[in-house]
Coordinates of C-alpha atoms and ligand atoms in Angstrom, one line a residue:
X1 CA 0.0 -0.2 0.1
X2 CA 1.4 3.5 -1.1
X3 CA 1.9 6.1 1.5
X4 CA -0.9 8.4 -0.4
X5 CA -3.4 5.5 -0.1
X6 CA -2.6 5.6 3.7
X7 CA -3.2 9.1 3.5
X8 CA -6.5 9.1 2.0
X9 CA -7.8 6.3 4.5
X10 CA -6.3 8.7 7.2
X11 CA -8.7 11.6 5.9
X12 CA -11.6 9.5 6.1
X13 CA -10.5 8.2 9.6
X14 CA -9.9 12.3 10.6
X15 CA -13.2 13.1 9.4
X16 CA -15.3 10.4 10.9
X17 CA -17.5 11.6 13.3
X18 CA -18.8 8.2 15.0
X19 CA -19.9 6.2 12.1
X20 CA -20.6 9.1 9.6
X21 CA -18.1 11.1 7.8
X22 CA -18.2 15.0 7.6
X23 CA -17.1 16.4 4.0
X24 CA -14.4 18.3 5.6
X25 CA -13.8 19.7 8.9
X26 CA -15.5 22.9 9.9
X27 CA -16.6 24.3 6.5
X28 CA -19.1 21.1 6.3
X29 CA -19.7 19.9 9.8
X30 CA -22.5 17.4 9.2
X31 CA -23.3 14.4 7.0
X32 CA -24.1 15.3 3.4
X33 CA -26.1 12.8 1.3
X34 CA -24.1 12.2 -1.7
X35 CA -20.6 12.6 -0.1
X36 CA -21.5 9.9 2.3
X37 CA -22.3 7.6 -0.6
X38 CA -19.1 8.0 -2.3
X39 CA -17.2 7.9 1.0
X40 CA -19.0 4.6 1.6
X41 CA -17.3 3.2 -1.5
X42 CA -14.1 4.6 -0.3
X43 CA -14.4 2.7 2.9
X44 CA -15.3 -0.4 1.3
X45 CA -12.0 -0.7 -0.5
X46 CA -10.6 -1.5 3.0
X47 CA -13.3 -1.7 5.7
X48 CA -16.5 -3.3 4.7
X49 CA -18.3 -2.8 8.2
X50 CA -17.7 1.0 8.2
X51 CA -18.8 1.2 4.7
X52 CA -22.3 -0.1 5.7
X53 CA -22.2 2.3 8.6
X54 CA -21.9 5.2 6.5
X55 CA -25.1 4.5 4.8
X56 CA -26.7 3.3 8.0
X57 CA -26.2 6.5 9.7
X58 CA -27.4 8.6 6.5
X59 CA -30.8 6.7 6.6
X60 CA -31.5 7.8 10.3
X61 CA -32.4 11.3 8.5
X62 CA -34.8 9.7 6.0
X63 CA -38.0 11.2 5.9
X64 CA -41.5 9.3 6.3
X65 CA -42.3 9.9 2.9
X66 CA -39.0 8.2 1.7
X67 CA -36.9 11.5 0.8
X68 CA -33.2 11.2 1.7
X69 CA -32.0 14.8 2.9
X70 CA -29.1 16.7 1.7
X71 CA -27.9 17.1 5.2
X72 CA -28.2 15.2 8.3
X73 CA -27.4 17.4 11.4
X74 CA -26.4 14.6 13.8
X75 CA -24.8 17.2 16.3
X76 CA -25.0 21.0 16.6
X77 CA -22.2 23.2 15.0
X78 CA -22.3 27.1 14.4
X79 CA -19.6 26.7 11.5
X80 CA -22.2 26.2 8.8
X81 CA -25.1 28.3 7.3
X82 CA -28.0 27.5 7.0
X83 CA -28.5 25.5 10.2
X84 CA -31.4 23.4 11.5
X85 CA -33.5 26.3 12.6
X86 CA -33.4 28.1 9.0
X87 CA -34.8 24.8 7.5
X88 CA -37.2 24.1 10.2
X89 CA -38.4 20.7 8.9
X90 CA -39.0 18.8 12.4
X91 CA -42.7 18.1 11.3
X92 CA -41.6 16.3 8.2
X93 CA -39.3 13.4 10.0
X94 CA -40.6 12.2 13.4
X95 CA -37.4 11.1 14.6
X96 CA -34.1 12.5 15.4
X97 CA -31.9 13.7 13.9
X98 CA -32.8 17.0 12.4
X99 CA -32.1 17.4 8.7
X100 CA -32.4 20.1 5.9
X101 CA -35.5 19.9 3.5
X102 CA -34.2 19.4 0.1
X103 CA -32.2 16.3 -1.4
X104 CA -29.2 15.6 -3.4
X105 CA -28.0 13.2 -6.0
X106 CA -29.2 9.6 -5.2
X107 CA -25.6 7.8 -5.4
X108 CA -26.8 5.8 -2.3
X109 CA -27.9 2.9 -4.7
X110 CA -24.6 2.9 -6.6
X111 CA -22.9 2.7 -3.4
X112 CA -25.0 0.0 -2.1
X113 CA -24.2 -2.4 -4.8
X114 CA -20.7 -1.6 -4.9
X115 CA -20.0 -2.3 -1.1
X116 CA -22.2 -5.3 -1.4
X117 CA -20.3 -6.6 -4.3
X118 CA -16.9 -6.2 -2.4
X119 CA -18.6 -7.9 0.7
X120 CA -19.6 -10.8 -1.3
X121 CA -16.1 -11.4 -2.8
X122 CA -14.8 -11.3 0.8
X123 CA -17.3 -14.1 1.4
X124 CA -19.2 -11.9 3.9
X125 CA -22.5 -13.6 4.1
X126 CA -23.4 -12.0 7.4
X127 CA -24.1 -8.4 5.4
X128 CA -27.4 -9.8 4.1
X129 CA -29.8 -8.3 6.5
X130 CA -27.8 -5.0 6.5
X131 CA -28.0 -5.0 2.5
X132 CA -31.7 -5.9 2.8
X133 CA -32.3 -2.9 5.0
X134 CA -30.6 -0.3 3.1
X135 CA -32.0 -1.7 -0.1
X136 CA -35.6 -1.0 1.0
X137 CA -34.5 2.5 2.5
X138 CA -33.2 3.1 -1.2
X139 CA -36.2 1.7 -2.9
X140 CA -38.5 4.1 -0.8
X141 CA -36.2 7.0 -2.0
X142 CA -36.4 6.1 -5.6
X143 CA -40.4 5.9 -5.1
X144 CA -40.2 9.4 -3.7
X145 CA -38.2 10.7 -6.6
X146 CA -40.7 9.3 -9.4
X147 CA -43.8 10.3 -7.5
X148 CA -42.9 13.9 -6.1
X149 CA -40.3 14.9 -8.6
X150 CA -41.8 13.5 -11.9
X151 CA -45.3 14.1 -11.3
X152 CA -45.8 15.1 -14.8
X153 CA -44.4 11.8 -16.2
X154 CA -41.4 13.0 -18.4
X155 CA -39.2 10.4 -17.5
X156 CA -36.9 13.1 -15.9
X157 CA -36.8 14.2 -12.2
X158 CA -36.7 17.8 -11.3
X159 CA -34.6 19.7 -8.7
X160 CA -36.3 22.5 -6.8
X161 CA -33.1 24.2 -5.4
X162 CA -29.5 24.5 -6.8
X163 CA -28.2 22.7 -3.7
X164 CA -30.0 19.5 -4.5
X165 CA -28.0 19.2 -7.7
X166 CA -24.9 19.2 -6.0
X167 CA -23.4 21.5 -8.6
X168 CA -24.6 24.6 -6.5
X169 CA -23.5 27.6 -8.6
X170 CA -23.3 25.9 -12.0
X171 CA -24.0 28.3 -15.0
X172 CA -26.7 25.7 -15.9
X173 CA -28.8 27.3 -13.2
X174 CA -27.9 30.9 -14.0
X175 CA -31.2 31.6 -16.1
X176 CA -33.5 29.9 -14.1
X177 CA -32.1 31.3 -10.7
X178 CA -32.3 35.0 -11.9
X179 CA -36.0 34.8 -11.8
X180 CA -35.7 33.9 -8.1
X181 CA -36.2 36.8 -5.7
X182 CA -32.9 37.9 -3.7
X183 CA -35.3 38.9 -1.0
X184 CA -35.2 37.0 2.4
X185 CA -36.6 37.2 5.9
X186 CA -33.7 35.3 7.4
X187 CA -30.6 37.1 8.0
X188 CA -27.8 35.7 5.8
X189 CA -24.7 34.6 8.0
X190 CA -22.5 33.1 5.4
X191 CA -20.0 31.0 7.2
X192 CA -18.3 29.2 4.1
X193 CA -16.3 32.5 3.2
X194 CA -14.8 32.4 6.7
X195 CA -13.0 29.2 5.7
X196 CA -12.5 29.6 2.1
X197 CA -11.5 32.8 0.0
X198 CA -14.8 34.4 -1.3
X199 CA -13.3 34.5 -4.8
X200 CA -13.7 30.7 -5.2
X201 CA -17.3 30.4 -3.7
X202 CA -20.8 31.3 -5.0
X203 CA -21.7 35.1 -5.0
X204 CA -23.6 36.9 -2.5
X205 CA -26.7 37.0 -4.9
X206 CA -26.6 33.3 -5.4
X207 CA -26.8 32.9 -1.5
X208 CA -29.5 35.2 -1.2
X209 CA -31.8 33.4 -4.1
X210 CA -30.8 29.9 -2.5
X211 CA -32.1 31.4 1.0
X212 CA -35.3 32.7 -0.5
X213 CA -36.3 29.2 -2.1
X214 CA -35.5 27.6 1.7
X215 CA -38.0 30.3 2.6
X216 CA -40.5 29.4 0.0
X217 CA -40.5 25.7 0.6
X218 CA -40.4 26.1 4.4
X219 CA -43.8 28.1 4.1
X220 CA -45.1 25.2 2.2
X221 CA -44.4 23.2 5.2
X222 CA -42.3 20.9 3.0
X223 CA -45.2 19.3 1.7
X224 CA -43.8 18.2 -1.9
X225 CA -47.2 19.1 -3.7
X226 CA -47.4 22.4 -2.3
X227 CA -43.6 22.9 -3.1
X228 CA -44.2 21.5 -6.7
X229 CA -46.8 24.4 -7.3
X230 CA -45.0 27.2 -5.5
X231 CA -41.4 26.4 -6.8
X232 CA -39.8 29.6 -8.5
X233 CA -37.1 27.3 -9.6
X234 CA -37.9 23.8 -11.2
X235 CA -35.5 22.2 -13.6
X236 CA -35.7 18.5 -15.0
X237 CA -32.0 17.5 -14.4
X238 CA -30.2 15.2 -16.7
X239 CA -27.4 14.5 -14.2
X240 CA -29.9 13.9 -11.3
X241 CA -31.8 11.6 -13.8
X242 CA -28.9 9.7 -14.8
X243 CA -27.7 9.1 -11.4
X244 CA -31.2 7.8 -10.4
X245 CA -31.2 5.7 -13.4
X246 CA -28.0 4.0 -13.0
X247 CA -28.6 3.6 -9.2
X248 CA -31.9 2.1 -10.2
X249 CA -30.1 -0.2 -12.5
X250 CA -27.8 -1.2 -9.4
X251 CA -30.8 -1.7 -7.1
X252 CA -32.3 -4.2 -9.8
X253 CA -29.0 -6.1 -9.6
X254 CA -29.3 -6.1 -5.8
X255 CA -32.9 -7.4 -5.8
X256 CA -32.0 -10.1 -8.2
X257 CA -29.2 -11.3 -5.6
X258 CA -31.7 -11.1 -2.9
X259 CA -34.5 -12.8 -4.9
X260 CA -37.0 -9.9 -4.5
X261 CA -39.0 -10.3 -7.7
X262 CA -41.9 -7.7 -7.1
X263 CA -39.1 -5.1 -6.6
X264 CA -37.3 -6.3 -9.8
X265 CA -40.4 -5.4 -11.7
X266 CA -41.2 -2.1 -10.1
X267 CA -37.6 -0.9 -10.6
X268 CA -37.3 -2.5 -14.3
X269 CA -40.4 -0.2 -14.8
X270 CA -38.6 3.0 -13.3
X271 CA -35.6 2.2 -15.3
X272 CA -37.2 2.2 -18.6
X273 CA -39.1 5.4 -17.9
X274 CA -35.8 7.0 -17.1
X275 CA -33.6 5.8 -19.8
X276 CA -36.8 7.0 -22.2
X277 CA -36.4 10.4 -20.7
X278 CA -32.7 10.7 -20.9
X279 CA -32.5 9.5 -24.5
X280 CA -34.7 12.4 -25.4
X281 CA -32.4 14.9 -23.9
X282 CA -29.3 14.3 -26.4
X283 CA -28.4 17.3 -28.8
X284 CA -26.3 16.6 -31.9
X285 CA -25.3 20.1 -32.4
X286 CA -24.0 20.2 -28.6
X287 CA -22.7 16.7 -28.4
X288 CA -24.1 16.2 -25.0
X289 CA -27.4 15.8 -23.0
X290 CA -29.2 19.0 -21.7
X291 CA -31.5 19.7 -18.8
X292 CA -34.8 21.1 -19.0
X293 CA -36.1 24.6 -17.4
X294 CA -39.7 23.3 -16.5
X295 CA -40.6 27.0 -16.0
X296 CA -39.6 28.6 -19.4
X297 CA -39.9 25.3 -21.3
X298 CA -36.5 25.7 -22.7
X299 CA -33.3 23.6 -23.0
X300 CA -30.5 24.6 -20.6
X301 CA -27.8 24.6 -23.2
X302 CA -24.8 25.9 -21.1
X303 CA -22.0 23.3 -21.3
X304 CA -21.2 21.9 -18.2
X305 CA -20.0 18.3 -16.8
X306 CA -23.9 17.2 -16.8
X307 CA -23.6 16.9 -20.6
X308 CA -21.7 13.6 -19.9
X309 CA -23.1 12.3 -16.7
X310 CA -25.9 10.2 -18.5
X311 CA -23.2 7.9 -19.7
X312 CA -23.3 6.1 -16.5
X313 CA -26.7 5.0 -17.3
X314 CA -27.1 4.9 -21.0
X315 CA -25.6 3.1 -24.0
X316 CA -24.7 5.5 -26.5
X317 CA -25.0 4.8 -30.3
X318 CA -21.7 5.0 -32.5
X319 CA -22.6 8.4 -33.7
X320 CA -23.0 9.7 -30.0
X321 CA -20.0 7.9 -28.6
X322 CA -17.7 9.6 -31.1
X323 CA -19.3 12.9 -30.7
X324 CA -18.9 12.8 -26.7
X325 CA -15.2 11.4 -27.1
X326 CA -14.3 14.6 -29.6
X327 CA -16.2 17.0 -26.9
X328 CA -14.7 15.7 -23.8
X329 CA -11.2 16.0 -25.6
X330 CA -12.0 19.5 -26.7
X331 CA -12.9 20.7 -23.1
X332 CA -9.8 18.9 -21.8
X333 CA -7.4 20.5 -24.5
X334 CA -4.7 22.7 -22.8
X335 CA -5.7 21.7 -19.5
X336 CA -3.4 20.4 -16.7
X337 CA -6.3 18.4 -15.5
X338 CA -9.7 18.0 -16.9
X339 CA -12.7 17.6 -16.9
X340 CA -13.5 21.2 -16.2
X341 CA -17.0 21.3 -14.7
X342 CA -17.7 24.2 -17.3
X343 CA -16.3 24.2 -20.7
X344 CA -13.2 26.4 -20.9
X345 CA -14.3 27.9 -24.1
X346 CA -17.6 29.3 -22.6
X347 CA -17.8 32.8 -21.5
X348 CA -19.0 31.6 -18.1
X349 CA -15.7 29.7 -17.4
X350 CA -13.9 30.5 -14.2
X351 CA -11.2 28.3 -13.3
X352 CA -11.3 28.7 -9.5
X353 CA -15.0 29.4 -8.9
X354 CA -16.6 26.1 -7.5
X355 CA -18.8 24.5 -10.1
X356 CA -18.3 27.0 -12.8
X357 CA -14.9 25.5 -14.0
X358 CA -12.9 23.5 -11.4
X359 CA -12.3 19.9 -11.4
X360 CA -14.2 17.6 -9.1
X361 CA -12.6 14.2 -8.4
X362 CA -16.0 12.6 -7.9
X363 CA -17.4 14.0 -11.1
X364 CA -14.4 12.5 -13.1
X365 CA -15.1 9.2 -11.1
X366 CA -18.5 9.2 -12.7
X367 CA -17.3 10.3 -16.1
X368 CA -14.6 7.5 -16.1
X369 CA -17.3 5.1 -15.1
X370 CA -19.6 6.3 -17.9
X371 CA -16.8 6.3 -20.6
X372 CA -15.7 2.5 -19.6
X373 CA -19.5 1.4 -19.7
X374 CA -19.5 2.9 -23.2
X375 CA -16.4 1.4 -24.7
X376 CA -14.1 4.4 -24.3
X377 CA -11.7 3.1 -22.0
X378 CA -8.8 4.9 -23.5
X379 CA -10.1 8.3 -22.7
X380 CA -11.5 6.8 -19.4
X381 CA -7.9 5.7 -18.5
X382 CA -6.5 9.4 -19.3
X383 CA -9.2 11.1 -17.2
X384 CA -8.4 8.6 -14.1
X385 CA -4.8 8.9 -14.5
X386 CA -5.1 13.0 -14.6
X387 CA -7.2 12.9 -11.5
X388 CA -4.8 10.6 -9.7
X389 CA -2.0 12.8 -10.6
X390 CA -3.9 15.8 -9.4
X391 CA -4.5 14.4 -6.1
X392 CA -1.1 13.3 -5.7
X393 CA 0.5 16.7 -6.8
X394 CA -2.0 19.1 -5.0
X395 CA -3.5 16.9 -2.1
X396 CA -7.0 15.8 -1.2
X397 CA -8.6 19.2 -1.9
X398 CA -12.1 19.9 -2.7
X399 CA -11.4 20.7 -6.3
X400 CA -8.7 21.8 -8.6
X401 CA -8.2 24.6 -11.1
X402 CA -8.2 22.8 -14.5
X403 CA -5.4 25.4 -15.8
X404 CA -2.9 25.2 -13.2
X405 CA -3.8 22.0 -11.4
X406 CA -3.8 23.8 -7.9
X407 CA -5.7 22.5 -5.5
X408 CA -8.7 24.7 -4.0
X409 CA -11.5 25.1 -1.6
X410 CA -11.6 22.9 1.7
X411 CA -8.7 20.6 2.6
X412 CA -8.5 17.0 3.8
X413 CA -11.6 16.4 1.8
X414 CA -13.4 13.0 2.4
X415 CA -15.0 12.5 -1.2
X416 CA -11.6 13.5 -2.7
X417 CA -10.0 10.8 -0.5
X418 CA -12.7 8.3 -1.4
X419 CA -12.3 8.9 -5.1
X420 CA -8.6 8.3 -4.8
X421 CA -9.3 4.9 -3.0
X422 CA -11.6 3.8 -5.5
X423 CA -9.8 4.9 -8.6
X424 CA -6.8 3.2 -7.3
X425 CA -8.5 0.2 -6.5
Ligands
LIG1 C1 -23.3 23.3 0.7 C2 -20.4 18.9 0.7 C3 -21.4 19.8 -0.5 C4 -21.5 18.9 -1.7 C5 -21.9 19.7 -2.7 C6 -21.3 21.0 -3.1 C7 -21.1 21.8 -1.7 C8 -22.4 23.4 -0.4 O1 -20.5 20.8 -0.6 O2 -22.2 22.3 -1.3 O3 -23.6 24.3 1.1 O4 -24.3 22.2 0.6 O5 -21.6 21.8 -3.8 O6 -21.9 19.2 -3.8 O7 -22.3 18.0 -1.4 O8 -19.1 18.6 0.0

């Protein structure tokens, strides 16, 4: 085992708060949904029990209606805004701990399959009951997605808040977010810029709109039907839909192993619906998949990493495969590390500002996986190698400047450590 693998494991241990992992100390002091799913896969490379525990602690926050919240506030902390009082979700979730009121990409099902497969190769028959329990939690959350976030049956699931996407200030949301008011009743006490330079973070107006949206949904008492009608921001997101579709395929795999026939049928129907929805979002002229703004009815054409995420769920045809390969190569041309989260030739590109250009190791992990699934192994190997090199050069930071390779954002980041462990596995 290399020293760097040791260091990655040490970061997960350092960020462990008792069976769950914070994304990084101070900046993000709670349990985040998709971070934990990625982290559980990192743990699975060396500690299966701890991998299961990460997901078990996450579902402590699952709502009665199946939603898996984006943050679980296991213990109080004043280093993050907005905390539990701003969300005020207590009545939607009748057990402790308190949570935020929105969700995040459902990587959970992908993680469960990944860790279960490793457990099986290690001959760990004892994980069966744990797998079954987590499987049912995931299934409830997939039902929630389909019922609550695709009520108009497009085969695409919608986000009602940019934080749900996991790509908070992506240029993809600019037009839709501009319609949201900047007026808030809550005083905005940003903590993030105390930990990280403001030049790398979302702008103040973004935060005002993020909090305005929280207030709109809080006034709906977090009732999903009321939220759907009241939402001033509503985007059918291809990245979210692709992750849900892939996680659904992974749950089908688990259900087959567990011999759960009704669940296989139910999940297969969901899978078919989502793949049909995704296929309709491909655009030849853009050489990628585009989200749909449900309020304006328009395609969101901004070139972001989301263009390529559907590869984790979909089998491309030959034309699409060549187009995606050319497009990713174009985006990476001249970069020390690709794939940038916004195309470098776009006028929105900013190499250091969060989701407007920087490279994220977990996004590369998804892209590598999607390229391999689509028989583009050579390009996948290049991106994988670049990601590993970037981490080895700059450390386990939150994200990387694609032009210089510089490490940015929070340090000792859990999901960057997890990405390293999995890509090296
Ligand atoms: C926030 C924790 C989270 C990630 C998101 C990323 C950022 C900020 O940090 O969100 O306040 O929630 O955009 O993807 O889960 O690492």
